[in-house]
Every structure is written in structure tokens, then in C-alpha cells.
Short mmCIF file of N, CA and C in Angstrom, two decimals:
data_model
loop_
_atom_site.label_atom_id
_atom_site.label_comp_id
_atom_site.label_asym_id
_atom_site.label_seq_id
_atom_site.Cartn_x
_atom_site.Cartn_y
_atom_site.Cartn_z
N UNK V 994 -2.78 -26.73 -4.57
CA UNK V 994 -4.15 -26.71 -4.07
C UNK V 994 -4.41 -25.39 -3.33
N UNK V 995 -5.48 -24.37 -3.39
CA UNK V 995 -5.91 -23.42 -2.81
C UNK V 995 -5.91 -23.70 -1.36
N UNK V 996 -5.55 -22.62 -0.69
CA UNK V 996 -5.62 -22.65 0.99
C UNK V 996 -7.15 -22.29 1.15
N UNK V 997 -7.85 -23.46 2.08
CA UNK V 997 -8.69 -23.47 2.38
C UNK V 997 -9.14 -22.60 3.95
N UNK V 998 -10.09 -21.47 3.87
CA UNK V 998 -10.27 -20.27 4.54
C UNK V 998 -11.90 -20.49 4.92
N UNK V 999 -11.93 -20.30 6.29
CA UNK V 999 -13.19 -19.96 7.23
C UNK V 999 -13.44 -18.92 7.11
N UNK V 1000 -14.44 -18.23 7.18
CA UNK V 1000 -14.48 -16.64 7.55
C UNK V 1000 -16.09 -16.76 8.39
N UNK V 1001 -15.49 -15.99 9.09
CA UNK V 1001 -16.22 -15.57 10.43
C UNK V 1001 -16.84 -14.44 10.47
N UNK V 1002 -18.09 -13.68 10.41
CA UNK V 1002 -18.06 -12.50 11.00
C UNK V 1002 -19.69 -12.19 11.24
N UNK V 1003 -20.31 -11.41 11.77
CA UNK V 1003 -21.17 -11.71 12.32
C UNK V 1003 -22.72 -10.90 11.07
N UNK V 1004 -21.65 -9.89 10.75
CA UNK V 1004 -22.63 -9.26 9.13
C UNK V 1004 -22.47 -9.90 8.29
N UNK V 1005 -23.22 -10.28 7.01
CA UNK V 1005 -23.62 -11.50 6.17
C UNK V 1005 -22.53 -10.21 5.40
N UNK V 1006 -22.94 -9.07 5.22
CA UNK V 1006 -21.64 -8.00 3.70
C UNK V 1006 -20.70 -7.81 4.32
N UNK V 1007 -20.32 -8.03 5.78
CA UNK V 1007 -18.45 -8.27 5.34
C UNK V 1007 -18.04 -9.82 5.07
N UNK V 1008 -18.91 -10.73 5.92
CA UNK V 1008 -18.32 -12.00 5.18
C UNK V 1008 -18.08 -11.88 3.42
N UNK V 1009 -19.37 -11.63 2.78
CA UNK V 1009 -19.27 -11.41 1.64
C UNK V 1009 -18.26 -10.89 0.93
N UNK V 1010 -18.30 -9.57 1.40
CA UNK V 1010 -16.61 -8.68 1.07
C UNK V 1010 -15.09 -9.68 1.17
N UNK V 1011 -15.42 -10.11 2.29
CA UNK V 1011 -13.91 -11.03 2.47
C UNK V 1011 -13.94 -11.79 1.73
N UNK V 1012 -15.22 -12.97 1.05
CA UNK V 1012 -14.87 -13.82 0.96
C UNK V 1012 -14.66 -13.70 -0.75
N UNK V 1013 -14.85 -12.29 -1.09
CA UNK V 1013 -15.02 -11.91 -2.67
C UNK V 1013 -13.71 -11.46 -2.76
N UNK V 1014 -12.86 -10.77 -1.94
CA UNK V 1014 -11.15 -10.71 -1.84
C UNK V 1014 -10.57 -12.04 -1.82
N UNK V 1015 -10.74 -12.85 -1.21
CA UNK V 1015 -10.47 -14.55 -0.44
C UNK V 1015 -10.54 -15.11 -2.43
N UNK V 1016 -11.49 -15.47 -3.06
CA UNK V 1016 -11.66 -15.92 -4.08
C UNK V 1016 -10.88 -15.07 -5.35
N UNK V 1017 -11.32 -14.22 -5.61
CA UNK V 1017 -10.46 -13.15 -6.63
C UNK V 1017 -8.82 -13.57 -6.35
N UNK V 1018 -8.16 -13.88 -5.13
CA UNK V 1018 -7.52 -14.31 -5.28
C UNK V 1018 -6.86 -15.55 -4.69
N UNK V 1019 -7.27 -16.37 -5.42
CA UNK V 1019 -7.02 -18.20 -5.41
C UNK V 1019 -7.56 -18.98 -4.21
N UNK V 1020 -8.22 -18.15 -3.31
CA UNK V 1020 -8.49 -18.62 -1.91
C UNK V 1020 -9.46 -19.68 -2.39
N UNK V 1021 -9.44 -20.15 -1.42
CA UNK V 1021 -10.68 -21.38 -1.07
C UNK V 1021 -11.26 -20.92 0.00
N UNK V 1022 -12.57 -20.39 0.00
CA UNK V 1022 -13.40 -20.58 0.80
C UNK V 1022 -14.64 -21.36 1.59
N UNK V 1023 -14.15 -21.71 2.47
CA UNK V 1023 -14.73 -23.65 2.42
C UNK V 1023 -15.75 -23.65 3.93
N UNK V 1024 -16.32 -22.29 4.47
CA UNK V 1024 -17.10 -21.98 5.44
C UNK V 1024 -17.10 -21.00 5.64
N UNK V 1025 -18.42 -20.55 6.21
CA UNK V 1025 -18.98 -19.10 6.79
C UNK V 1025 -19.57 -19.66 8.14
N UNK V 1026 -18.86 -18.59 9.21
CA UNK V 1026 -19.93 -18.55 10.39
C UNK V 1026 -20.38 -17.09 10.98
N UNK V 1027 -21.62 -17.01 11.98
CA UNK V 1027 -21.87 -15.76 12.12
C UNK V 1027 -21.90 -15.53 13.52
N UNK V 1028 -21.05 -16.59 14.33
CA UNK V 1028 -20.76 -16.01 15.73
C UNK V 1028 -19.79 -17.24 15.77
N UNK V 1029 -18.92 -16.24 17.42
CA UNK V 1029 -17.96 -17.69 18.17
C UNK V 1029 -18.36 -19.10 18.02
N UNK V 1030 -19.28 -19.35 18.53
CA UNK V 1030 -19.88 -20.58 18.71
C UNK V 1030 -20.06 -20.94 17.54
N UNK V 1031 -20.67 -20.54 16.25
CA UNK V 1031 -20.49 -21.58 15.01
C UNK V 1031 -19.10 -21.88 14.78
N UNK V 1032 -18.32 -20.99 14.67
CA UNK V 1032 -16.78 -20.83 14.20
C UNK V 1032 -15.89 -21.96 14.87
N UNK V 1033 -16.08 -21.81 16.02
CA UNK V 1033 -15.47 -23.52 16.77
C UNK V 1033 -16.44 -24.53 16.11
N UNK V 1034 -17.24 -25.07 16.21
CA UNK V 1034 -18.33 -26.32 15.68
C UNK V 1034 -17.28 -25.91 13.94
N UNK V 1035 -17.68 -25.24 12.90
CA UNK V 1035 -17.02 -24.92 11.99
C UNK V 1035 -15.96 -25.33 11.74
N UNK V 1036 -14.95 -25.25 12.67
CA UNK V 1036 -13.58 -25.56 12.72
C UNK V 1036 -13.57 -26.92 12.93
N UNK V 1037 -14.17 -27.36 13.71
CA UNK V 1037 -13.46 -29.13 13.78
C UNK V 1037 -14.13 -29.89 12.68
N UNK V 1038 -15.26 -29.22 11.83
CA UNK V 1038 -15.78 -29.71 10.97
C UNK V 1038 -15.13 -29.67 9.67
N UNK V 1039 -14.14 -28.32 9.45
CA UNK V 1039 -13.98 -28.24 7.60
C UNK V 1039 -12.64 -28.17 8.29
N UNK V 1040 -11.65 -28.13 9.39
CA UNK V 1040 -10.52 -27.79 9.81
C UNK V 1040 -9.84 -27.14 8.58
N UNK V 1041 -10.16 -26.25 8.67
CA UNK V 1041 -9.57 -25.28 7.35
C UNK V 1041 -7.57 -24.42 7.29
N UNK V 1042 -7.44 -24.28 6.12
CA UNK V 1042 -5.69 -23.84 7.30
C UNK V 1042 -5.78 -22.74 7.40
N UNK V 1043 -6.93 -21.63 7.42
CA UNK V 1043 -6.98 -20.40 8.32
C UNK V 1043 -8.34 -20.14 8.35
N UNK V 1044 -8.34 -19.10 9.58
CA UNK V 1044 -9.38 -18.58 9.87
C UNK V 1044 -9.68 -16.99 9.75
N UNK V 1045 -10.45 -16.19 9.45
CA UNK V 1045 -10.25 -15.09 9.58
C UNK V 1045 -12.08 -14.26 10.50
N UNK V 1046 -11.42 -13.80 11.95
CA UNK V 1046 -12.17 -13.96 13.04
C UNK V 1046 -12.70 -12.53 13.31
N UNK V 1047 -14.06 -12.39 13.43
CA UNK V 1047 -14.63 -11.24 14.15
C UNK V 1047 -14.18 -10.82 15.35
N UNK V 1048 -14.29 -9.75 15.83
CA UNK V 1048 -13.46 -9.82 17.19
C UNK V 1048 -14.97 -9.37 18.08
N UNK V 1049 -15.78 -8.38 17.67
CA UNK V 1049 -16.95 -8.15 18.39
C UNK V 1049 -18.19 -8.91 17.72
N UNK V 1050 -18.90 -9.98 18.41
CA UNK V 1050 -20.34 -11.15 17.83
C UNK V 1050 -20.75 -11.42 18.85
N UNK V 1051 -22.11 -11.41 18.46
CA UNK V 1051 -23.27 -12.04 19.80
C UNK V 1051 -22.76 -13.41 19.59
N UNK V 1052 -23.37 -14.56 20.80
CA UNK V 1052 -23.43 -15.50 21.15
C UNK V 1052 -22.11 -15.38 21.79
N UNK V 1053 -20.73 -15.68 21.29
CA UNK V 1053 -19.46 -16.17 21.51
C UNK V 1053 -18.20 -14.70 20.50
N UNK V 1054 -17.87 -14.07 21.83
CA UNK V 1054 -16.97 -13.12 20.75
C UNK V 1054 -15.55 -13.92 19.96
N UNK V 1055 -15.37 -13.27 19.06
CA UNK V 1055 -13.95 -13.84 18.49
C UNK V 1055 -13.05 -13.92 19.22
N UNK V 1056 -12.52 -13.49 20.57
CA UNK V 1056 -11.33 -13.99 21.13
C UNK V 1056 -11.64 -15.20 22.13
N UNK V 1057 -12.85 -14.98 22.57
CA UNK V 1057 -13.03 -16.61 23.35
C UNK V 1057 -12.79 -17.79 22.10
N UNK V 1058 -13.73 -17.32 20.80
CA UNK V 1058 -13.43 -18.67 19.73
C UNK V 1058 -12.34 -18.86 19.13
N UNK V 1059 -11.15 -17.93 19.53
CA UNK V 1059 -9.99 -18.24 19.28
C UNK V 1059 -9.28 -19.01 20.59
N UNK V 1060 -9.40 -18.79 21.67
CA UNK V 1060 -8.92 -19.65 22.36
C UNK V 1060 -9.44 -20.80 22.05
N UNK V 1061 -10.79 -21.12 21.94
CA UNK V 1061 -11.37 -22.27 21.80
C UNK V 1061 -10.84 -23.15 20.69
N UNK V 1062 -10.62 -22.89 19.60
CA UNK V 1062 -9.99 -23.15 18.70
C UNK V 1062 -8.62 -23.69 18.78
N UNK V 1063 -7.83 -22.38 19.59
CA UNK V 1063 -6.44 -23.09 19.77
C UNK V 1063 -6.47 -24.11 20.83
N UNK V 1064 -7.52 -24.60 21.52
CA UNK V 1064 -7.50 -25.24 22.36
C UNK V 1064 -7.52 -26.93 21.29
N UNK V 1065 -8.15 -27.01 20.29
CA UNK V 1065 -8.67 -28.01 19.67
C UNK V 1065 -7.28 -27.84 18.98
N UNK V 1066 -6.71 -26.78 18.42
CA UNK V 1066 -5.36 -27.01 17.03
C UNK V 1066 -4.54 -26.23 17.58
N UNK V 1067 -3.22 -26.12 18.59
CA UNK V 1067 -2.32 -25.04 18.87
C UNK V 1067 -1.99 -24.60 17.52
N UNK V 1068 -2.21 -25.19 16.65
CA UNK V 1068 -1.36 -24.39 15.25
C UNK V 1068 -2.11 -24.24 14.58
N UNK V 1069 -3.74 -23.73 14.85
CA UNK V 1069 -4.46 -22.76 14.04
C UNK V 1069 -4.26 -21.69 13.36
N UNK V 1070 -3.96 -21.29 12.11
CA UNK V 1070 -3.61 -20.54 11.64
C UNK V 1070 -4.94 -19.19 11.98
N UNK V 1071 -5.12 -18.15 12.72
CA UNK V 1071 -6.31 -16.92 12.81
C UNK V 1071 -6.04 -16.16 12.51
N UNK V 1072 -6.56 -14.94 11.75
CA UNK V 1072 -6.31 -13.79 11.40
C UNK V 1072 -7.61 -12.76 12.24
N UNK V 1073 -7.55 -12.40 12.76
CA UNK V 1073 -8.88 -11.04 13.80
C UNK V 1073 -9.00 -9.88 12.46
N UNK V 1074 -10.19 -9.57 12.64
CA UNK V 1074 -11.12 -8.86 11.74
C UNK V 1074 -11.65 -7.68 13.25
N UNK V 1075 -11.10 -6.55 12.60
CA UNK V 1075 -11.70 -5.74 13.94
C UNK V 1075 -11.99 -4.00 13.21
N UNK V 1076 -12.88 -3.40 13.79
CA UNK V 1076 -12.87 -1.90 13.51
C UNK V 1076 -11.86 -1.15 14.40
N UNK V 1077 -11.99 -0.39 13.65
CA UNK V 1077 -11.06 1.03 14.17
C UNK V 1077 -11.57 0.86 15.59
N UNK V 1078 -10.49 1.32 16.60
CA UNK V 1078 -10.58 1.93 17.86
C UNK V 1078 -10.76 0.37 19.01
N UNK V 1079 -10.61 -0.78 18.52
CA UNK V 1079 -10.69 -2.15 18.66
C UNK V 1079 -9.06 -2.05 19.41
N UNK V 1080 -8.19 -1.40 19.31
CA UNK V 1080 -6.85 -1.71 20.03
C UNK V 1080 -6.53 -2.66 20.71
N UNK V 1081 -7.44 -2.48 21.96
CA UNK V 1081 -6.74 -3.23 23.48
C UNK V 1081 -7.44 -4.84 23.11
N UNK V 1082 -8.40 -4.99 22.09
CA UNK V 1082 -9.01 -6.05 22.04
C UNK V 1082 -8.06 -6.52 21.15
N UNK V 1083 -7.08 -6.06 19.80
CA UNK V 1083 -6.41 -6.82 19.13
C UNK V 1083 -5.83 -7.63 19.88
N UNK V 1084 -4.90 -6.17 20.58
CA UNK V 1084 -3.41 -7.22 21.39
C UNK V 1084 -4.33 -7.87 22.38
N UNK V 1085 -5.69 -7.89 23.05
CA UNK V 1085 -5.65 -9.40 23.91
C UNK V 1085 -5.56 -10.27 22.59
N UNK V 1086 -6.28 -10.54 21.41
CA UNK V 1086 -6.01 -11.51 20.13
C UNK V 1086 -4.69 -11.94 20.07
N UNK V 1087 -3.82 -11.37 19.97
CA UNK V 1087 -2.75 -11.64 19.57
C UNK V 1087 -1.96 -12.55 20.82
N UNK V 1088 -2.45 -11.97 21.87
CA UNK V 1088 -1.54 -12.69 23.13
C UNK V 1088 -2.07 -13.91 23.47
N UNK V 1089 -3.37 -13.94 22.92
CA UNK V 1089 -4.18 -15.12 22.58
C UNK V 1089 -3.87 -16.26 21.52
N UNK V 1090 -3.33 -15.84 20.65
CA UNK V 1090 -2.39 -16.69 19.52
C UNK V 1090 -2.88 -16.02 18.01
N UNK V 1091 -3.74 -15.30 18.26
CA UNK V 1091 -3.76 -15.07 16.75
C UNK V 1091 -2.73 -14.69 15.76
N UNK V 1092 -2.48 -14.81 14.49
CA UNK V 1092 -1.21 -14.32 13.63
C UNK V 1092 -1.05 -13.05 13.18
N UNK V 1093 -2.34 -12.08 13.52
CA UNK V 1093 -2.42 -10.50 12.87
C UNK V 1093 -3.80 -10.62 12.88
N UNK V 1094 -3.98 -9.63 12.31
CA UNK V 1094 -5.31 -8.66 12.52
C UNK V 1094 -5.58 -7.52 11.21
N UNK V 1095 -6.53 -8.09 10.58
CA UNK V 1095 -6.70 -6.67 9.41
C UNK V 1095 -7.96 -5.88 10.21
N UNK V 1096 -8.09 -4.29 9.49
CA UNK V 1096 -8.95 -3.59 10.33
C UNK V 1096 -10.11 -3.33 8.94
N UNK V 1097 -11.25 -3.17 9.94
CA UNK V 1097 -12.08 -2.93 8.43
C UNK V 1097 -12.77 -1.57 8.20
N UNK V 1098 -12.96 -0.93 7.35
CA UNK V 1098 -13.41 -1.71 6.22
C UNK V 1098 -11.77 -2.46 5.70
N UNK V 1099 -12.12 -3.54 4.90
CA UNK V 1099 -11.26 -4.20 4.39
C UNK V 1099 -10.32 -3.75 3.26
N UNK V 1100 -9.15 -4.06 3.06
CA UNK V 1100 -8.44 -3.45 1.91
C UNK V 1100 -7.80 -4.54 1.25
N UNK V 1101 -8.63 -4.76 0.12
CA UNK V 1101 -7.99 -6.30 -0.92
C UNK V 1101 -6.93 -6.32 -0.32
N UNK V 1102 -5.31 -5.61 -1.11
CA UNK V 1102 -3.91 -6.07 -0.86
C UNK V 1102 -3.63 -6.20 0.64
N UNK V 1103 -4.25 -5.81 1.77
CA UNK V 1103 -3.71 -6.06 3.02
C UNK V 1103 -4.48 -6.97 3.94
N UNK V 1104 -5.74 -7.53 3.43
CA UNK V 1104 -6.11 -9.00 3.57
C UNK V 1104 -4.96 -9.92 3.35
N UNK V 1105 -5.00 -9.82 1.74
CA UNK V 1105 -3.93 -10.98 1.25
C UNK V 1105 -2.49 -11.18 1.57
N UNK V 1106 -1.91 -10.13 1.71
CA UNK V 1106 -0.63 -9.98 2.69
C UNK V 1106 -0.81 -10.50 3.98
N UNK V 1107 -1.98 -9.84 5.01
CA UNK V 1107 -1.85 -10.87 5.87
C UNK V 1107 -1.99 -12.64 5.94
N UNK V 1108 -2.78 -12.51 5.27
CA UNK V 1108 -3.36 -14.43 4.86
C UNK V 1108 -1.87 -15.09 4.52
N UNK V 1109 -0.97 -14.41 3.30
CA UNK V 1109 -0.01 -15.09 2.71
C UNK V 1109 1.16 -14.87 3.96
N UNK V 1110 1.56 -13.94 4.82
CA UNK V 1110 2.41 -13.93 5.81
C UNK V 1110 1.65 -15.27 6.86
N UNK V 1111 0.90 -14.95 6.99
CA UNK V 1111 0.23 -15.62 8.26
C UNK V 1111 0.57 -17.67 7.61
N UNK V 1112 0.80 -17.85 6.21
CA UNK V 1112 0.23 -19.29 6.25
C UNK V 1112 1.93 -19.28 5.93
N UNK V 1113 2.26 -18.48 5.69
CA UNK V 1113 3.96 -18.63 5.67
C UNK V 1113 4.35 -19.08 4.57
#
């Protein structure tokens, strides 16, 4: 069965982008949200086995909706979606629980490397 994947991000063409890497290869993409706050509501709704998270969004940024998240599933599988020069915001992600971090613009093979490391 395809691993079923959230994607998060707050521009409608990178969700798109991801979720056209995500499908091309075998993904299931089984939700879109466009801030923190959908992405938690999102999550307890399709509980998907990963997420892949904006790190800068109005309403709710991606590292509060990753705590929030791990608050509902310690074993949320997240991946952070961040631009260049985003550093100090990864590693708070990461110390936060996320599993990695791709930088964008996006690069097919190092999406999917992270997704396939990350679900183990």
C-alpha cells in the first residue's frame, strides 16, 4: 500500500511541486494544508504516516504545528520544507522532533530519499 503523505505549505505551486514528486513516485497523497493550524486539524483527520511541513506560514508557523502534532502522535513521522538561509529555524525543527528537512526549491531525488529514510 502507498505511504500516505500530508503536505503542508503555504503557496498552492510548491504544494503542487511536492505533491507531483510525492505521486510520480508511488506516494499517496491524501491532504493539503496552507498553514499550521490546518495541518494539525489535517492530521488528526487523515493521520497520514508523514508529513512534509512549511517552516515559515501565516496563521500557525510549521514548528509550532509540529510540536502540536507531536503532541497528538510522538511518532509522527515530519519532514520541514524550508528556504535557503532558514538554518537556525531547521535545527529548532529538528530539536523539535522533526526527521530532516529538504530545502527548496525542491529536488525530486532528495525529497524521496528523505521521505524513504524518514519512514524507514
Amino acid at each position: 500500500m502507498a505511504q500516505r503523505i500530508l503536505v503542508v505549505d503555504d503557496a498552492a505551486f510548491m504544494r503542487m511541486m511536492i505533491k507531483d514528486i510525492l505521486v510520480k513516485n508511488g506516494f499517496e497523497v491524501v491532504g493539503e494544508a496552507q498553514d499550521g493550524a490546518q495541518a494539525v486539524e489535517k492530521y488528526k483527520e487523515l493521520t497520514p504516516d508523514l508529513v512534509t511541513m512549511d517552516i515559515t506560514m501565516p496563521e500557525m508557523d510549521g514548528i509550532t504545528a509540529l510540536k502540536q502534532i507531536k503532541e497528538i502522535n510522538k511518532d509522527a513521522v515530519i519532514i520541514m520544507c524550508s528556504a535557503m538561509g532558514q538554518q537556525a529555524m531547521v535545527i529548532d525543527a529538528i530539536q523539535a522532533g522533526a526527521k530532516d528537512f529538504i530545502v527548496k526549491p525542491f529536488q525530486a531525488d532528495r525529497v524521496i530519499e528523505a521521505i524513504q529514510k524518514a519512514l524507514g
